[in-house]
mmCIF file of C-alpha atoms in Angstrom:
data_model
loop_
_atom_site.group_PDB
_atom_site.id
_atom_site.type_symbol
_atom_site.label_atom_id
_atom_site.label_comp_id
_atom_site.label_asym_id
_atom_site.label_seq_id
_atom_site.Cartn_x
_atom_site.Cartn_y
_atom_site.Cartn_z
ATOM 1 C CA MET X 1 21.378 -4.391 -19.001
ATOM 2 C CA ARG X 2 19.349 -5.414 -15.783
ATOM 3 C CA SER X 3 16.452 -3.237 -14.655
ATOM 4 C CA ASP X 4 15.374 -3.398 -11.459
ATOM 5 C CA ILE X 5 12.720 -5.576 -12.725
ATOM 6 C CA ASP X 6 15.007 -8.312 -14.065
ATOM 7 C CA HIS X 7 16.782 -8.249 -10.328
ATOM 8 C CA TYR X 8 13.898 -8.089 -8.255
ATOM 9 C CA ASP X 9 11.443 -10.187 -10.378
ATOM 10 C CA GLY X 10 9.842 -12.771 -8.284
ATOM 11 C CA LEU X 11 9.996 -11.011 -4.869
ATOM 12 C CA VAL X 12 6.320 -9.894 -3.125
ATOM 13 C CA HIS X 13 8.185 -7.159 -1.824
ATOM 14 C CA TRP X 14 11.175 -5.152 -3.057
ATOM 15 C CA GLY X 15 12.970 -4.158 0.139
ATOM 16 C CA PRO X 16 15.701 -4.416 2.571
ATOM 17 C CA TYR X 17 13.604 -6.595 4.777
ATOM 18 C CA ASP X 18 11.852 -10.107 5.959
ATOM 19 C CA GLU X 19 8.407 -10.395 4.287
ATOM 20 C CA ALA X 20 6.875 -11.970 7.488
ATOM 21 C CA LEU X 21 8.007 -9.471 9.688
ATOM 22 C CA LEU X 22 6.147 -7.282 7.027
ATOM 23 C CA ALA X 23 2.971 -8.805 7.701
ATOM 24 C CA PRO X 24 1.990 -8.413 11.850
ATOM 25 C CA LEU X 25 2.959 -5.350 11.451
ATOM 26 C CA VAL X 26 0.384 -4.354 9.172
ATOM 27 C CA ASP X 27 -2.069 -6.209 10.695
ATOM 28 C CA GLN X 28 -1.459 -4.393 14.210
ATOM 29 C CA MET X 29 -1.791 -0.900 12.449
ATOM 30 C CA GLU X 30 -4.868 1.186 13.517
ATOM 31 C CA VAL X 31 -5.262 2.974 9.915
ATOM 32 C CA ALA X 32 -9.065 4.250 9.804
ATOM 33 C CA ASP X 33 -11.254 3.549 6.673
ATOM 34 C CA ALA X 34 -9.543 5.508 3.949
ATOM 35 C CA ALA X 35 -6.856 6.925 5.369
ATOM 36 C CA PRO X 36 -4.116 8.326 3.668
ATOM 37 C CA VAL X 37 -0.610 6.018 3.344
ATOM 38 C CA LEU X 38 2.576 6.866 2.045
ATOM 39 C CA ASP X 39 5.159 4.566 0.791
ATOM 40 C CA VAL X 40 8.305 6.219 -0.539
ATOM 41 C CA GLY X 41 10.090 3.794 -3.068
ATOM 42 C CA CYS X 42 6.820 1.538 -3.116
ATOM 43 C CA GLY X 43 8.508 -0.662 -5.779
ATOM 44 C CA HIS X 44 5.213 -2.407 -7.286
ATOM 45 C CA GLY X 45 2.971 -1.742 -4.323
ATOM 46 C CA ALA X 46 3.524 -4.786 -1.993
ATOM 47 C CA LEU X 47 3.153 -2.975 1.017
ATOM 48 C CA LEU X 48 -0.105 -0.749 0.085
ATOM 49 C CA LEU X 49 -1.986 -3.538 -1.625
ATOM 50 C CA GLU X 50 -1.612 -5.028 2.009
ATOM 51 C CA LEU X 51 -2.750 -1.933 3.377
ATOM 52 C CA ALA X 52 -5.617 -1.102 1.323
ATOM 53 C CA GLN X 53 -6.471 -4.492 0.887
ATOM 54 C CA ARG X 54 -6.747 -5.100 5.091
ATOM 55 C CA HIS X 55 -7.664 -1.472 6.340
ATOM 56 C CA GLY X 56 -9.297 0.136 3.507
ATOM 57 C CA ALA X 57 -6.483 2.909 3.149
ATOM 58 C CA LYS X 58 -6.523 5.176 0.402
ATOM 59 C CA VAL X 59 -2.377 4.960 -0.915
ATOM 60 C CA THR X 60 -0.105 7.087 -2.517
ATOM 61 C CA GLY X 61 3.193 5.207 -3.817
ATOM 62 C CA VAL X 62 5.776 6.848 -5.139
ATOM 63 C CA ASP X 63 8.790 5.452 -7.041
ATOM 64 C CA ARG X 64 10.808 6.968 -9.951
ATOM 65 C CA SER X 65 10.825 3.306 -11.381
ATOM 66 C CA GLU X 66 8.143 3.669 -14.060
ATOM 67 C CA ALA X 67 8.198 -0.016 -15.035
ATOM 68 C CA ALA X 68 7.510 -0.653 -11.133
ATOM 69 C CA LEU X 69 4.536 1.551 -10.936
ATOM 70 C CA VAL X 70 3.228 0.092 -14.303
ATOM 71 C CA ARG X 71 3.171 -2.901 -12.546
ATOM 72 C CA ALA X 72 1.571 -1.889 -9.258
ATOM 73 C CA ARG X 73 -1.171 -0.252 -11.143
ATOM 74 C CA ALA X 74 -1.772 -3.674 -12.662
ATOM 75 C CA ARG X 75 -2.375 -5.331 -9.490
ATOM 76 C CA PHE X 76 -4.078 -2.609 -7.907
ATOM 77 C CA GLU X 77 -6.588 -2.936 -11.124
ATOM 78 C CA ALA X 78 -6.561 -6.662 -10.410
ATOM 79 C CA ALA X 79 -7.879 -6.232 -6.926
ATOM 80 C CA GLY X 80 -9.928 -4.115 -8.394
ATOM 81 C CA LEU X 81 -8.441 -1.213 -6.068
ATOM 82 C CA GLY X 82 -7.629 1.160 -8.410
ATOM 83 C CA HIS X 83 -9.556 3.495 -6.982
ATOM 84 C CA ALA X 84 -7.978 3.490 -3.889
ATOM 85 C CA ALA X 85 -4.586 4.341 -5.309
ATOM 86 C CA THR X 86 -2.199 7.304 -6.574
ATOM 87 C CA TRP X 87 1.462 6.914 -8.207
ATOM 88 C CA LEU X 88 3.613 9.782 -8.179
ATOM 89 C CA ALA X 89 6.929 8.563 -10.940
ATOM 90 C CA CYS X 90 9.346 11.187 -9.367
ATOM 91 C CA ASP X 91 12.971 10.956 -7.033
ATOM 92 C CA ALA X 92 11.921 11.296 -3.481
ATOM 93 C CA GLU X 93 13.571 15.005 -3.294
ATOM 94 C CA GLU X 94 10.986 15.928 -5.808
ATOM 95 C CA LEU X 95 8.063 15.251 -2.808
ATOM 96 C CA ARG X 96 6.268 17.769 -1.151
ATOM 97 C CA PHE X 97 3.330 17.400 1.319
ATOM 98 C CA ASP X 98 2.238 19.381 3.903
ATOM 99 C CA ASP X 99 2.718 18.209 7.805
ATOM 100 C CA GLY X 100 -0.194 16.431 8.877
ATOM 101 C CA THR X 101 -1.179 14.328 5.826
ATOM 102 C CA PHE X 102 -0.937 10.723 6.054
ATOM 103 C CA ALA X 103 -1.854 8.650 9.116
ATOM 104 C CA ALA X 104 0.828 6.212 7.901
ATOM 105 C CA ALA X 105 4.618 6.386 5.884
ATOM 106 C CA ALA X 106 6.796 3.603 4.610
ATOM 107 C CA TRP X 107 10.354 3.972 3.930
ATOM 108 C CA LEU X 108 11.472 0.170 3.141
ATOM 109 C CA GLY X 109 15.019 1.080 1.744
ATOM 110 C CA GLY X 110 13.959 4.074 -0.866
ATOM 111 C CA PRO X 111 15.998 6.373 -1.858
ATOM 112 C CA PHE X 112 17.022 9.192 0.792
ATOM 113 C CA ILE X 113 14.807 12.571 1.279
ATOM 114 C CA GLY X 114 17.719 15.082 2.141
ATOM 115 C CA GLY X 115 20.649 13.495 1.671
ATOM 116 C CA SER X 116 20.614 11.132 5.005
ATOM 117 C CA HIS X 117 18.493 8.434 6.608
ATOM 118 C CA ALA X 118 18.223 11.251 9.526
ATOM 119 C CA SER X 119 16.836 13.652 7.269
ATOM 120 C CA THR X 120 14.769 11.105 5.608
ATOM 121 C CA VAL X 121 12.781 10.432 9.087
ATOM 122 C CA GLY X 122 12.592 13.874 10.398
ATOM 123 C CA THR X 123 10.410 14.312 6.776
ATOM 124 C CA LEU X 124 8.282 11.306 6.729
ATOM 125 C CA HIS X 125 7.960 11.998 10.684
ATOM 126 C CA GLY X 126 6.853 16.117 9.958
ATOM 127 C CA TRP X 127 4.187 14.659 7.095
ATOM 128 C CA LEU X 128 2.593 12.335 9.710
ATOM 129 C CA ARG X 129 -0.536 13.376 11.843
ATOM 130 C CA PRO X 130 -0.046 13.179 15.468
ATOM 131 C CA GLY X 131 -0.461 9.341 16.326
ATOM 132 C CA GLY X 132 0.896 7.774 12.887
ATOM 133 C CA TYR X 133 2.718 4.843 12.032
ATOM 134 C CA LEU X 134 5.926 5.033 10.463
ATOM 135 C CA LEU X 135 7.449 2.006 9.030
ATOM 136 C CA LEU X 136 11.302 2.110 8.716
ATOM 137 C CA GLY X 137 13.242 -0.620 6.866
ATOM 138 C CA GLN X 138 17.148 0.358 5.545
ATOM 139 C CA GLY X 139 19.857 -2.166 4.404
ATOM 140 C CA TYR X 140 23.270 -2.045 5.122
ATOM 141 C CA TRP X 141 26.891 -2.834 4.756
ATOM 142 C CA THR X 142 28.285 -5.033 7.654
ATOM 143 C CA GLY X 143 31.546 -5.507 5.442
ATOM 144 C CA GLU X 144 32.869 -5.143 1.886
ATOM 145 C CA PRO X 145 30.374 -6.631 -0.461
ATOM 146 C CA PRO X 146 31.636 -8.974 -2.462
ATOM 147 C CA ILE X 147 32.313 -7.729 -6.250
ATOM 148 C CA ALA X 148 30.160 -11.085 -7.311
ATOM 149 C CA TYR X 149 27.223 -9.434 -5.526
ATOM 150 C CA LEU X 150 27.243 -6.170 -6.725
ATOM 151 C CA GLU X 151 27.897 -7.201 -10.711
ATOM 152 C CA ALA X 152 25.279 -10.010 -10.020
ATOM 153 C CA THR X 153 22.862 -6.813 -8.687
ATOM 154 C CA GLY X 154 23.812 -3.882 -10.439
ATOM 155 C CA LEU X 155 23.747 -1.878 -6.902
ATOM 156 C CA PRO X 156 26.734 0.492 -7.109
ATOM 157 C CA LEU X 157 28.745 0.132 -4.224
ATOM 158 C CA ASP X 158 27.082 3.325 -2.120
ATOM 159 C CA ALA X 159 23.784 2.092 -2.596
ATOM 160 C CA LEU X 160 23.391 1.216 1.292
ATOM 161 C CA THR X 161 25.155 2.905 3.951
ATOM 162 C CA THR X 162 26.974 1.154 6.133
ATOM 163 C CA GLU X 163 26.342 -0.184 9.995
ATOM 164 C CA GLU X 164 27.848 3.035 11.591
ATOM 165 C CA GLU X 165 25.934 5.645 9.380
ATOM 166 C CA MET X 166 22.469 3.692 10.127
ATOM 167 C CA LEU X 167 23.595 4.169 14.047
ATOM 168 C CA LEU X 168 23.025 8.191 14.056
ATOM 169 C CA PRO X 169 20.488 10.249 16.220
ATOM 170 C CA VAL X 170 17.830 10.807 14.798
ATOM 171 C CA HIS X 171 15.928 14.130 15.813
ATOM 172 C CA GLY X 172 12.797 15.460 14.833
#
């Protein structure tokens, strides 16, 4: 059986976005030194490492894959930033934070909070400080995925939403 490490190994970022687009976004973020930042579905911590290195952020990474978090911890330790990170091995549904906790939050294709894209955005928005940054990225199917793709990646058919589900209005 293939693990997440197997089919994501070699990728810098584990998410449904173009890595070249992420760096300029991180550069534009005005996150104060030691500001708290959250990444739900953080994988092996690539985004959080960039935020810690470029902005001195204190980061919280959440992922249900303990193997991914082992890699994330090792990457932070190797960069001399182990002190700047907290890692939570849990499902996104288990998260509880006070409103206004974070200066920035990211959800780049991770598991939904509250069962939908809209509830995820609303929850993350609540956890942000006024003026905070919310980075969102969600992969979606534009058509029926080929069976060969699903078999090769190990993804179930319902792993990604449809384009129509992505266009639902978000209130919050």
